[in-house]
Coordinates of N, CA and C in Angstrom, one line a residue:
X5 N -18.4 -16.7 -17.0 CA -16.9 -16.9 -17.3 C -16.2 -15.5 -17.4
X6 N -15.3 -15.7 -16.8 CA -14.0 -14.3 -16.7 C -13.6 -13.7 -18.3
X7 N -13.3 -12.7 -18.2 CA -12.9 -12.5 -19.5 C -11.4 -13.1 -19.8
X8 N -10.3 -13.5 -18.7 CA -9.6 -14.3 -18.0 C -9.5 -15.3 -19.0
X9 N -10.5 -16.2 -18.3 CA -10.6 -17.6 -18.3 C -11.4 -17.5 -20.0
X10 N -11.9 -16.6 -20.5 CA -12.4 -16.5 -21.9 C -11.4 -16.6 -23.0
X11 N -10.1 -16.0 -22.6 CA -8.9 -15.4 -23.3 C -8.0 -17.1 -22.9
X12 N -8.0 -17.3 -22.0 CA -7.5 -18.6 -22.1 C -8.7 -20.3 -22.5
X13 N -9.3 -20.6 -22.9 CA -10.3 -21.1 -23.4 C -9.9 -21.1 -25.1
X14 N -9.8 -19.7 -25.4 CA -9.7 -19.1 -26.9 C -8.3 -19.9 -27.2
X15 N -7.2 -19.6 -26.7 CA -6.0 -20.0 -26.5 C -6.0 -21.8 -26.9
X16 N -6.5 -22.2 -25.7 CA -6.9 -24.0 -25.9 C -7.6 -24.2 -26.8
X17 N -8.3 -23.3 -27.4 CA -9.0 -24.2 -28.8 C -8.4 -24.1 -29.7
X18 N -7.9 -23.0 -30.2 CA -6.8 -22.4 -30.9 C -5.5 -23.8 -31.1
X19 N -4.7 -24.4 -30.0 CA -3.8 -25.2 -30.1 C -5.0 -26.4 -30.2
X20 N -6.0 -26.7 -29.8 CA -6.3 -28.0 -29.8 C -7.1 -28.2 -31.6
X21 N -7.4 -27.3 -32.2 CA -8.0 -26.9 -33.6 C -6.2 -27.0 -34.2
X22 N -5.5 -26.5 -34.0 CA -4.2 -27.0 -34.8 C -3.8 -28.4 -34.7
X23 N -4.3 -29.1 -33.6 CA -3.6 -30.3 -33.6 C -4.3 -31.4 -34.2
X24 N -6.0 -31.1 -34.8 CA -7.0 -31.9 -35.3 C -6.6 -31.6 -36.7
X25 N -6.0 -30.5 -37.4 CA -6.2 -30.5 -38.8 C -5.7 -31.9 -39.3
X26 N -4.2 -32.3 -38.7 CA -4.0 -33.8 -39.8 C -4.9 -34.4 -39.2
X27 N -5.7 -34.5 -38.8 CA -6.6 -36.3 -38.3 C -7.2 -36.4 -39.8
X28 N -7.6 -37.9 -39.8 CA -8.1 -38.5 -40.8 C -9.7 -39.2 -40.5
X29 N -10.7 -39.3 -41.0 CA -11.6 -40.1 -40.4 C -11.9 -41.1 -39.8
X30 N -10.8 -42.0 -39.9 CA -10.0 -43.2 -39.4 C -9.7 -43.0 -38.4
X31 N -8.8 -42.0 -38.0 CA -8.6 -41.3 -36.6 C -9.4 -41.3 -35.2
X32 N -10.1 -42.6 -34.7 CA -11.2 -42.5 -34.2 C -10.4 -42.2 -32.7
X33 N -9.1 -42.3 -32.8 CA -8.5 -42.7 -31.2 C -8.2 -41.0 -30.9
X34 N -7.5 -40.8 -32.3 CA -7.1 -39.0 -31.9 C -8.5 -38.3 -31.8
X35 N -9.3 -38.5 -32.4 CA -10.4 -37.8 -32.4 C -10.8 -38.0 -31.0
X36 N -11.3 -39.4 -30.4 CA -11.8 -39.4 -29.0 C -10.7 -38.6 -28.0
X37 N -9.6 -38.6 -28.3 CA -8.7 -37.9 -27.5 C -9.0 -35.9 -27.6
X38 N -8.8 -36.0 -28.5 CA -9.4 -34.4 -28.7 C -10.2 -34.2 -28.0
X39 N -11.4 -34.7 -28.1 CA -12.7 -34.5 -27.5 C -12.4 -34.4 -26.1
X40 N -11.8 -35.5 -25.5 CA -11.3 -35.5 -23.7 C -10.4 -34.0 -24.0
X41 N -9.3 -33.4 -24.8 CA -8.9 -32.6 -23.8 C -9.5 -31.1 -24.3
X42 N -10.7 -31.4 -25.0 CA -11.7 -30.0 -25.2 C -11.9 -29.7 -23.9
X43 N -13.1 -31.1 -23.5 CA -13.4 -30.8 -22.4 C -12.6 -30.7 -21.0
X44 N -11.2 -31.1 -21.0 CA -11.1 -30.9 -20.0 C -10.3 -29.5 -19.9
X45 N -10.0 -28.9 -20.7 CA -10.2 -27.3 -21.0 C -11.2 -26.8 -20.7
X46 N -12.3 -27.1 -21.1 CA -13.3 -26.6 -20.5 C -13.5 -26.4 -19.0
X47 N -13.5 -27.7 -18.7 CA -13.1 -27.8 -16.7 C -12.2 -27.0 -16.2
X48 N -10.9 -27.0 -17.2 CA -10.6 -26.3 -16.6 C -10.4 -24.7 -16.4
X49 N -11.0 -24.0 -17.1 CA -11.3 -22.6 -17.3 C -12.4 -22.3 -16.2
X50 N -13.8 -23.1 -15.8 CA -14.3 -23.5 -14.8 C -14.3 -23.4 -13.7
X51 N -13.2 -24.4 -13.8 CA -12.1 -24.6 -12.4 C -11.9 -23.6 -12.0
X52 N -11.3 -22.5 -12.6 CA -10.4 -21.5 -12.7 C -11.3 -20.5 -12.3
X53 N -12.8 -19.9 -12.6 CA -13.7 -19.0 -12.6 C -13.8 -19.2 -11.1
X54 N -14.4 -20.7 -10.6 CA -14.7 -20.7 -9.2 C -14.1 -20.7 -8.1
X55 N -12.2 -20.9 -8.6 CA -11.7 -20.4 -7.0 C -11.1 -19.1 -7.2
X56 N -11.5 -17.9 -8.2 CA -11.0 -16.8 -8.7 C -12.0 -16.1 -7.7
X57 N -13.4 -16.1 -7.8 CA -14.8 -16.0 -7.1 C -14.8 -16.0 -6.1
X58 N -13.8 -16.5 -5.0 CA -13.4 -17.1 -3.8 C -12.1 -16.2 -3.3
X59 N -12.1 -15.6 -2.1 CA -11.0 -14.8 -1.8 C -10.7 -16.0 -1.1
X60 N -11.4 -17.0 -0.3 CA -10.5 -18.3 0.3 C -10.1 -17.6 1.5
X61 N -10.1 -19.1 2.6 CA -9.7 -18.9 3.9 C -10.4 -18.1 4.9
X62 N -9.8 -17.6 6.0 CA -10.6 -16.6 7.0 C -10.6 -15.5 6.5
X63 N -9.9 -14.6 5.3 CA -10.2 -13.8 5.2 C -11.8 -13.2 4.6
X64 N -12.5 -14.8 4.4 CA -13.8 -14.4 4.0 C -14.9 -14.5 5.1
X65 N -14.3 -14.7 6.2 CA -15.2 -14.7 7.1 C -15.1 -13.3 8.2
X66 N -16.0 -12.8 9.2 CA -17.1 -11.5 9.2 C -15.8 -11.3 10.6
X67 N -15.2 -10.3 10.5 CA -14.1 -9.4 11.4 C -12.7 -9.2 10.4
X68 N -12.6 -9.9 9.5 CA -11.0 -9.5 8.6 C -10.9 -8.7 8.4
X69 N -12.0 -8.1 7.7 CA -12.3 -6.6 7.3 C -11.9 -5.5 8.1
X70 N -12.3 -5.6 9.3 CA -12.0 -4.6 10.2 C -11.3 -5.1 11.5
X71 N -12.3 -5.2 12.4 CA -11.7 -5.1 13.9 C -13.0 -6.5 14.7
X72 N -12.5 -6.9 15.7 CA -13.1 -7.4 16.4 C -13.3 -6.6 17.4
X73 N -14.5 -6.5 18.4 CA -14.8 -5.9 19.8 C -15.3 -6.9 20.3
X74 N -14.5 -6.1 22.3 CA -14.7 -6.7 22.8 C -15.6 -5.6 24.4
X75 N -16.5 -6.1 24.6 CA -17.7 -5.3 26.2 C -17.4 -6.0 27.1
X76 N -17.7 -5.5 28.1 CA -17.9 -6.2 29.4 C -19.1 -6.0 29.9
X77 N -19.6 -6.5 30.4 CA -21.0 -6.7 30.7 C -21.2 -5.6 31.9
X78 N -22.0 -5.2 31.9 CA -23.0 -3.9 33.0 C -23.4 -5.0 34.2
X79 N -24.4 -6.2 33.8 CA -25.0 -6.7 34.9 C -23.6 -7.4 35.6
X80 N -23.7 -8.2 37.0 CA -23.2 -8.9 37.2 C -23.8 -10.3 37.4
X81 N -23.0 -11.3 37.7 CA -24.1 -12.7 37.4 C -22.6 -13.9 38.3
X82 N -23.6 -14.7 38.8 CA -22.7 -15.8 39.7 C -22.3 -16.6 38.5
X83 N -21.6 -18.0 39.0 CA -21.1 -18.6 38.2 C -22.0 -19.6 37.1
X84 N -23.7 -19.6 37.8 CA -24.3 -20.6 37.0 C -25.1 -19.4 35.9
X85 N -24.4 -19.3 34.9 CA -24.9 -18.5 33.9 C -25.4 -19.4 32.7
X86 N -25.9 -20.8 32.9 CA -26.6 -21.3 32.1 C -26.0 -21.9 31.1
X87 N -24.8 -22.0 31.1 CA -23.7 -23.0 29.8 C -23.4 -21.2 29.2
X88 N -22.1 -21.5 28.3 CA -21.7 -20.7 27.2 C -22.7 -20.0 26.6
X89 N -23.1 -20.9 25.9 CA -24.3 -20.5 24.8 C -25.5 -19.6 25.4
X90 N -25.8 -19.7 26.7 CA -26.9 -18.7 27.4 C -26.2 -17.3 27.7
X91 N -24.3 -17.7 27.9 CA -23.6 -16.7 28.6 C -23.5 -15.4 27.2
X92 N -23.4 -16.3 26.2 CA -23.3 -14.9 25.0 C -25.2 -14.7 24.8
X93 N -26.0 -15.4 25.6 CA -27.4 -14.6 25.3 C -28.0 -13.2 26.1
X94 N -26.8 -13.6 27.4 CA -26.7 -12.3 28.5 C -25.8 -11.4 27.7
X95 N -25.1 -11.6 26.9 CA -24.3 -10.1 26.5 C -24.9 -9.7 25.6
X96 N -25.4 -10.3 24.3 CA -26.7 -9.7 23.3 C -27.8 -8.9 24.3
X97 N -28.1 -9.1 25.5 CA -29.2 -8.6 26.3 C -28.3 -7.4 27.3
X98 N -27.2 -7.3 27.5 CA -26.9 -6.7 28.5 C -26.8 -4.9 28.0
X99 N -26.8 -4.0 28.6 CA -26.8 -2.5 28.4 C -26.1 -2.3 27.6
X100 N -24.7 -2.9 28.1 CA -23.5 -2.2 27.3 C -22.7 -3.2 25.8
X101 N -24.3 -4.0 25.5 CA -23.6 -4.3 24.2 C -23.5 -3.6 23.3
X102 N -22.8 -4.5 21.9 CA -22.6 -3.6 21.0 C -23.4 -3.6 19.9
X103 N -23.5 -2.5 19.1 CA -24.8 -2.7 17.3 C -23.4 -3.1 16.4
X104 N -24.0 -3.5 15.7 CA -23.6 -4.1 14.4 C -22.6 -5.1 14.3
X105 N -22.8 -6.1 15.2 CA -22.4 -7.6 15.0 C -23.2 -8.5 14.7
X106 N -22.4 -9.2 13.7 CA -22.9 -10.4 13.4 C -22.8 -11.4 14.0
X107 N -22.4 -11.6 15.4 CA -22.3 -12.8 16.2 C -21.8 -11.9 17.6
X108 N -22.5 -12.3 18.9 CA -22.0 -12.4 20.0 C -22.0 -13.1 21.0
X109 N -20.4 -13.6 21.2 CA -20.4 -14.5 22.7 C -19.5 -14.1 23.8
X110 N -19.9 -15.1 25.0 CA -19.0 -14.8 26.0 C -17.6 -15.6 25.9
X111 N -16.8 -15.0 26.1 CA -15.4 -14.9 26.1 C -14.9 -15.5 27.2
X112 N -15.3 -17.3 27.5 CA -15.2 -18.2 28.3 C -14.9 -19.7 27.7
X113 N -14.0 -20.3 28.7 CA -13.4 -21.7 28.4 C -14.7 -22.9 28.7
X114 N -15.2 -23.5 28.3 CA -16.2 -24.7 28.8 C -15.3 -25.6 27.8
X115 N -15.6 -27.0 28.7 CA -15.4 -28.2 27.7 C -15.8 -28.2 26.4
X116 N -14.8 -28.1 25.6 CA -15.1 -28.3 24.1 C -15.4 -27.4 23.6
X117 N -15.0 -26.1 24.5 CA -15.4 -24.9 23.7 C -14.5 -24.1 24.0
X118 N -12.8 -24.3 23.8 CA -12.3 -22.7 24.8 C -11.7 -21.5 24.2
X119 N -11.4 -20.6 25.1 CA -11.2 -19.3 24.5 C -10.3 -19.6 23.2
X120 N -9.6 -20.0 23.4 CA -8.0 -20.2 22.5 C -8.6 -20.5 21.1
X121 N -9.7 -21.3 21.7 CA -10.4 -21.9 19.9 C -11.8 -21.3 19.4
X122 N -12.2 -19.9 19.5 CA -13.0 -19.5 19.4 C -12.9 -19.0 18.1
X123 N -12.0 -18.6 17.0 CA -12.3 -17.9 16.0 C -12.7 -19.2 15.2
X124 N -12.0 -20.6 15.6 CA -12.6 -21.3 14.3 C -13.9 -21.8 14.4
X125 N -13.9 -22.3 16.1 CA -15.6 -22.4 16.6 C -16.3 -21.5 16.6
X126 N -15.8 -20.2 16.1 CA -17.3 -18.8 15.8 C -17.6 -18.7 14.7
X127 N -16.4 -18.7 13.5 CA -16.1 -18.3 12.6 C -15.8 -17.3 12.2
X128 N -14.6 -16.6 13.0 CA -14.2 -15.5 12.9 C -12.7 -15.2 12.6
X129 N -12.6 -14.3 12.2 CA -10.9 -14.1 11.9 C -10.2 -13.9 12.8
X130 N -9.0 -14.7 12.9 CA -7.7 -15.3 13.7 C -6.9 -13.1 14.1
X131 N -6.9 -13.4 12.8 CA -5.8 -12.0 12.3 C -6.4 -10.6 12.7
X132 N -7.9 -10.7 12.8 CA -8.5 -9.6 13.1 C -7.9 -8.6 14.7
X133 N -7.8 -7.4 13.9 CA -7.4 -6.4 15.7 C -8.6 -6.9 16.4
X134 N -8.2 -6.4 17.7 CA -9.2 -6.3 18.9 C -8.8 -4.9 19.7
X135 N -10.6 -4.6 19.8 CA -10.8 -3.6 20.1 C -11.5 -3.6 21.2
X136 N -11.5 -2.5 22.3 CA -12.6 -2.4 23.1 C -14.0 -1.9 22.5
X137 N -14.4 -1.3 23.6 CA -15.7 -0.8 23.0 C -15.6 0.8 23.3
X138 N -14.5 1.3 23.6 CA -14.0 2.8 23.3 C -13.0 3.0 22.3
X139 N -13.0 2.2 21.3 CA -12.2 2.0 20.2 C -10.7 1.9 20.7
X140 N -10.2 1.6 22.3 CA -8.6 1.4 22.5 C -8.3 -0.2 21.5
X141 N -7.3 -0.2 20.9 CA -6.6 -1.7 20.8 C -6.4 -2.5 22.2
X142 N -6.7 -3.8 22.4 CA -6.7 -5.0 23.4 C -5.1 -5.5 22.7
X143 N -5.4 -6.0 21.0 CA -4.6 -6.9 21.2 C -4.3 -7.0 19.2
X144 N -3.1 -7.5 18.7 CA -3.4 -6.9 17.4 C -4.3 -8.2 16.7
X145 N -4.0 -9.2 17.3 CA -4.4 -10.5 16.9 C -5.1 -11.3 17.9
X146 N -5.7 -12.5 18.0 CA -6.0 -13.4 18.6 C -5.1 -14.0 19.3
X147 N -3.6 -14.3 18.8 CA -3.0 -14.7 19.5 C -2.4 -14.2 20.5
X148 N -2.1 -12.3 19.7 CA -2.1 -11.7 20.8 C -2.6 -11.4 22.0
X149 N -3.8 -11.5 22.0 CA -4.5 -11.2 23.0 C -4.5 -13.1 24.4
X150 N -3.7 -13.8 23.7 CA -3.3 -15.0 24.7 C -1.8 -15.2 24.8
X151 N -1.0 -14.1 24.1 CA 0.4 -14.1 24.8 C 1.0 -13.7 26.2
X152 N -0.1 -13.4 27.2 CA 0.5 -13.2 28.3 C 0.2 -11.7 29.0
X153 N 0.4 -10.9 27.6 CA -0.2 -9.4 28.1 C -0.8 -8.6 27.0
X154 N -1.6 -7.8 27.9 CA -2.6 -7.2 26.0 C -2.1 -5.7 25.5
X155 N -2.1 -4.9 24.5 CA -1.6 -4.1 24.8 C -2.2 -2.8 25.6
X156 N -3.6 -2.9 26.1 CA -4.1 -2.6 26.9 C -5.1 -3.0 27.7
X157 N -5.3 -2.8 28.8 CA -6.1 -3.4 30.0 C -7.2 -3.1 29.3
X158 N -8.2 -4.3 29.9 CA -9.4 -4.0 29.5 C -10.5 -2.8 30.0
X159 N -9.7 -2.6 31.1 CA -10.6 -1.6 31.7 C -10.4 -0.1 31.2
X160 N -9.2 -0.1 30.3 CA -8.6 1.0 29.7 C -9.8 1.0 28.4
X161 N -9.7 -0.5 28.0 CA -10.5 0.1 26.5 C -12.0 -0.5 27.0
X162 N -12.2 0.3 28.1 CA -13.8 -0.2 28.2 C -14.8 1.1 28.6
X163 N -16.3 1.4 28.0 CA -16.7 2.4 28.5 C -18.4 2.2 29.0
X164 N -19.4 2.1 29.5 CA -20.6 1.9 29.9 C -20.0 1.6 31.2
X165 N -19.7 2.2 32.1 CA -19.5 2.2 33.9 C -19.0 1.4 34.2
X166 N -17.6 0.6 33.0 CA -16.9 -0.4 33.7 C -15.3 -0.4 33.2
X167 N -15.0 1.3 33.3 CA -13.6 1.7 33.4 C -12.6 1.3 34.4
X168 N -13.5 1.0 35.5 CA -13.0 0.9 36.4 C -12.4 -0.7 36.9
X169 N -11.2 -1.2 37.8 CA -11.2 -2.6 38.3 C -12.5 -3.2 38.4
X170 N -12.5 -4.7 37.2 CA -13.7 -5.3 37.3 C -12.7 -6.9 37.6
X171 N -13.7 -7.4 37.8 CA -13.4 -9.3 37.5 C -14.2 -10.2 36.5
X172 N -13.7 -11.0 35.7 CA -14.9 -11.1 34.8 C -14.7 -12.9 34.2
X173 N -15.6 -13.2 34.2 CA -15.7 -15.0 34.3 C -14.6 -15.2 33.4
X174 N -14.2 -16.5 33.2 CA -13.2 -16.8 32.4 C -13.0 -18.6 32.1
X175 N -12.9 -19.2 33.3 CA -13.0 -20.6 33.0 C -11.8 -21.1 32.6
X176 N -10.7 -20.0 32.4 CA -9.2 -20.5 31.2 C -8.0 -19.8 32.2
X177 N -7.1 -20.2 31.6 CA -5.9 -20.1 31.6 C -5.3 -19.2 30.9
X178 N -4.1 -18.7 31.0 CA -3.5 -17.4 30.3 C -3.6 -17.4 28.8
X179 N -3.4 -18.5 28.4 CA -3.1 -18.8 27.1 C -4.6 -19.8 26.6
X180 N -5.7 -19.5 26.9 CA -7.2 -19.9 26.3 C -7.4 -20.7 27.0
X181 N -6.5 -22.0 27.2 CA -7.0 -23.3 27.7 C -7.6 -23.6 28.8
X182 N -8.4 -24.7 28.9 CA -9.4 -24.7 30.1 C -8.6 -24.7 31.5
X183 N -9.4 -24.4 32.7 CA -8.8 -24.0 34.1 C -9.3 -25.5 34.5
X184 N -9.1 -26.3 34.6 CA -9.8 -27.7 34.6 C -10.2 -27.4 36.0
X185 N -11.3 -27.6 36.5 CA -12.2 -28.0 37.3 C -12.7 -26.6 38.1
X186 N -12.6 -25.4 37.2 CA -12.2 -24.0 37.7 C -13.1 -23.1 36.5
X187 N -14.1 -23.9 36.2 CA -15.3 -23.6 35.2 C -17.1 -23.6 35.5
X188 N -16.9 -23.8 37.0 CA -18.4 -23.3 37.7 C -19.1 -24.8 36.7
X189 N -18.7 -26.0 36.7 CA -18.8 -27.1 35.6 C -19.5 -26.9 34.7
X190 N -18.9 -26.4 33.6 CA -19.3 -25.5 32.4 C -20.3 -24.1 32.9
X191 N -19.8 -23.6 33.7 CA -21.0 -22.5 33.8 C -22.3 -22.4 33.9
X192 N -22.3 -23.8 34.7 CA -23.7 -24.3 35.0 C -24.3 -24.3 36.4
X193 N -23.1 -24.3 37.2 CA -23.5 -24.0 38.5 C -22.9 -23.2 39.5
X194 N -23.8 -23.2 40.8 CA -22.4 -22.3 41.4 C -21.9 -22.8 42.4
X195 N -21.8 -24.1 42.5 CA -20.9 -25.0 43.1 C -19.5 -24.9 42.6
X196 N -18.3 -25.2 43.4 CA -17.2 -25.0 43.2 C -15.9 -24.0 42.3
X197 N -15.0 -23.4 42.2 CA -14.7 -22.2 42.1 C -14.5 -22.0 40.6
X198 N -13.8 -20.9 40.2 CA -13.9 -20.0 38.7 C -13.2 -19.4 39.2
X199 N -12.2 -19.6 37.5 CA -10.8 -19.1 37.2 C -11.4 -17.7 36.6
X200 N -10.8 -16.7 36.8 CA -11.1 -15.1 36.4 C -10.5 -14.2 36.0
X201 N -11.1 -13.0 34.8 CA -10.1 -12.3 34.7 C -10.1 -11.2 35.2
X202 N -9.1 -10.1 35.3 CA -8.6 -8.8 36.0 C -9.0 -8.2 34.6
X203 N -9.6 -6.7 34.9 CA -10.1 -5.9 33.9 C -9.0 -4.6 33.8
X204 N -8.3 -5.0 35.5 CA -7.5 -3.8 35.0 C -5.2 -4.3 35.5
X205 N -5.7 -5.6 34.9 CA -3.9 -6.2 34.6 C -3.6 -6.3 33.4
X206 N -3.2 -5.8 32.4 CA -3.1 -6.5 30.9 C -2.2 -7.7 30.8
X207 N -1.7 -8.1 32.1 CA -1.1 -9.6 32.3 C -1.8 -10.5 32.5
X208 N -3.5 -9.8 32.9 CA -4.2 -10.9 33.6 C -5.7 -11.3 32.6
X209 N -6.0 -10.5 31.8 CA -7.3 -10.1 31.0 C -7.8 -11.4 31.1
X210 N -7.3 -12.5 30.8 CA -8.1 -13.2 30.6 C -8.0 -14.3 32.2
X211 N -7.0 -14.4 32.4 CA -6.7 -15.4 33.8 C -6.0 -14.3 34.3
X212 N -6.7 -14.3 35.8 CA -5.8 -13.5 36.9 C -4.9 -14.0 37.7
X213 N -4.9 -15.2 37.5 CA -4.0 -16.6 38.5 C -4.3 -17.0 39.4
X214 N -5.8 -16.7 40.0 CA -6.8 -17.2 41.1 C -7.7 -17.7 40.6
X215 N -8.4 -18.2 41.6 CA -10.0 -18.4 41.5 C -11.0 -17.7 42.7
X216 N -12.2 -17.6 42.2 CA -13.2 -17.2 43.5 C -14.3 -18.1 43.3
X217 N -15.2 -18.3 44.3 CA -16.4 -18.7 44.2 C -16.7 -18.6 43.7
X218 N -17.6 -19.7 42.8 CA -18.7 -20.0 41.8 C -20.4 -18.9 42.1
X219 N -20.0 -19.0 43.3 CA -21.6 -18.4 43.9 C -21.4 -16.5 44.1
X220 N -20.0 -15.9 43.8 CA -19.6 -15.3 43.9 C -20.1 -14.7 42.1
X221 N -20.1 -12.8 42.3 CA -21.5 -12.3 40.8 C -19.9 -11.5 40.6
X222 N -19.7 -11.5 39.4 CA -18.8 -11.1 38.5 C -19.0 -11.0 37.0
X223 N -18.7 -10.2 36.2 CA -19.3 -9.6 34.4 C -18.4 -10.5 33.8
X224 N -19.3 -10.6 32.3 CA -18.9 -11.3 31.8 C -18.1 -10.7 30.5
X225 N -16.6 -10.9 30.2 CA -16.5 -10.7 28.9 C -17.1 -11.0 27.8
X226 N -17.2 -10.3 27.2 CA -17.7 -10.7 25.4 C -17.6 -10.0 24.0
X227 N -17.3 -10.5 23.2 CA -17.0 -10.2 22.1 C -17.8 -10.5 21.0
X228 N -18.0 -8.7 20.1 CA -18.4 -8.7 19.2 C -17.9 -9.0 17.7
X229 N -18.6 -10.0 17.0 CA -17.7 -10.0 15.7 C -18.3 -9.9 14.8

């Protein structure tokens, strides 16, 4: 218990000990009444200790703190990169990942998974900056970085030999949402085309407003959190 919630406790007994002195032994109804609002003083002091204990919301979850990052992958790889979930097991493995994340995936739209909705399907913070992996700012927010332009190209905040114009999977649309039928079918094959991003348009980071071939080898964004 808080020293807080100690000081108010003291308080509630304090008024609820003045309000028992007239009772009578007869008093069985005020008595039982007392007793309910000891305890629920009690609760509530309780109450009080465990959402105090709690900073609450995203800000308890792992990027608020600081910064999000974001790599681009060293290898290149066609469109069947094995679903999402295989696609952030190529960036944990690739050269130019990053140390000290607690979570990394690729930074792609599949059914039921798309960019737009990745901090609450990762668990990560909305509000968090984004960073490259040469410490440039991308974007100050999440949302920023799906308004249309970032505040710098990715090829700007990128360093392991891929400063330069890259293309890099995407599966989405400017604004997160899926490229419908423009997702290599979830990233599983390399049948039919993939929506892509430009590493060096900050209009395009995430959708360039084309597609290429699925069978066609391009890096994968990804982000450290």
């Amino acid at each position: 218990m808080t020293l807080v919630s100690m000081r108010r406790l003291s308080i509630l007994l304090i008024v609820l000990s003045s309000l028992s002195c007239g009772l009578t032994e007869d008093d069985s109804a005020g008595v039982a009444g007392e007793n309910n609002l000891w305890w629920a003083a009690l609760a509530l002091t309780q109450s009080s200790d465990a959402s105090s204990g709690s900073s609450g919301g995203s800000g308890n979850t792992p990027g608020c703190s600081g910064t999000i990052r974001m790599f681009v992958s060293d290898d290149t790889f066609s469109g069947n990169l094995g679903g999402k979930a295989n696609a952030g097991t190529l960036c944990s493995a690739d050269a130019n990942r990053l140390s000290g994340c607690t979570g990394t995936v690729a930074v792609l739209s599949v059914a039921g998974d798309l960019i737009r909705d990745m901090p609450t399907t990762y668990n990560f913070c909305s509000n968090a900056r984004i960073v490259g992996s040469n410490g440039t700012q991308i974007a100050d927010n999440w949302s920023d970085l799906l308004d249309g332009t970032t505040d710098a190209t990715l090829a700007a905040a990128m360093t392991g030999g891929v400063s330069a114009p890259q293309s890099v999977h995407s599966g989405s649309l400017a604004d997160g949402s899926l490229s419908t039928g423009n997702n290599c079918s979830n990233y599983g094959s390399t049948a039919g085309n993939n929506a892509y991003g430009a590493t060096n348009n900050a209009a395009q980071s995430i959708y360039s407003g084309s597609t290429i071939a699925c069978t066609s080898t391009i890096r994968i964004l990804c982000l450290c959190y």
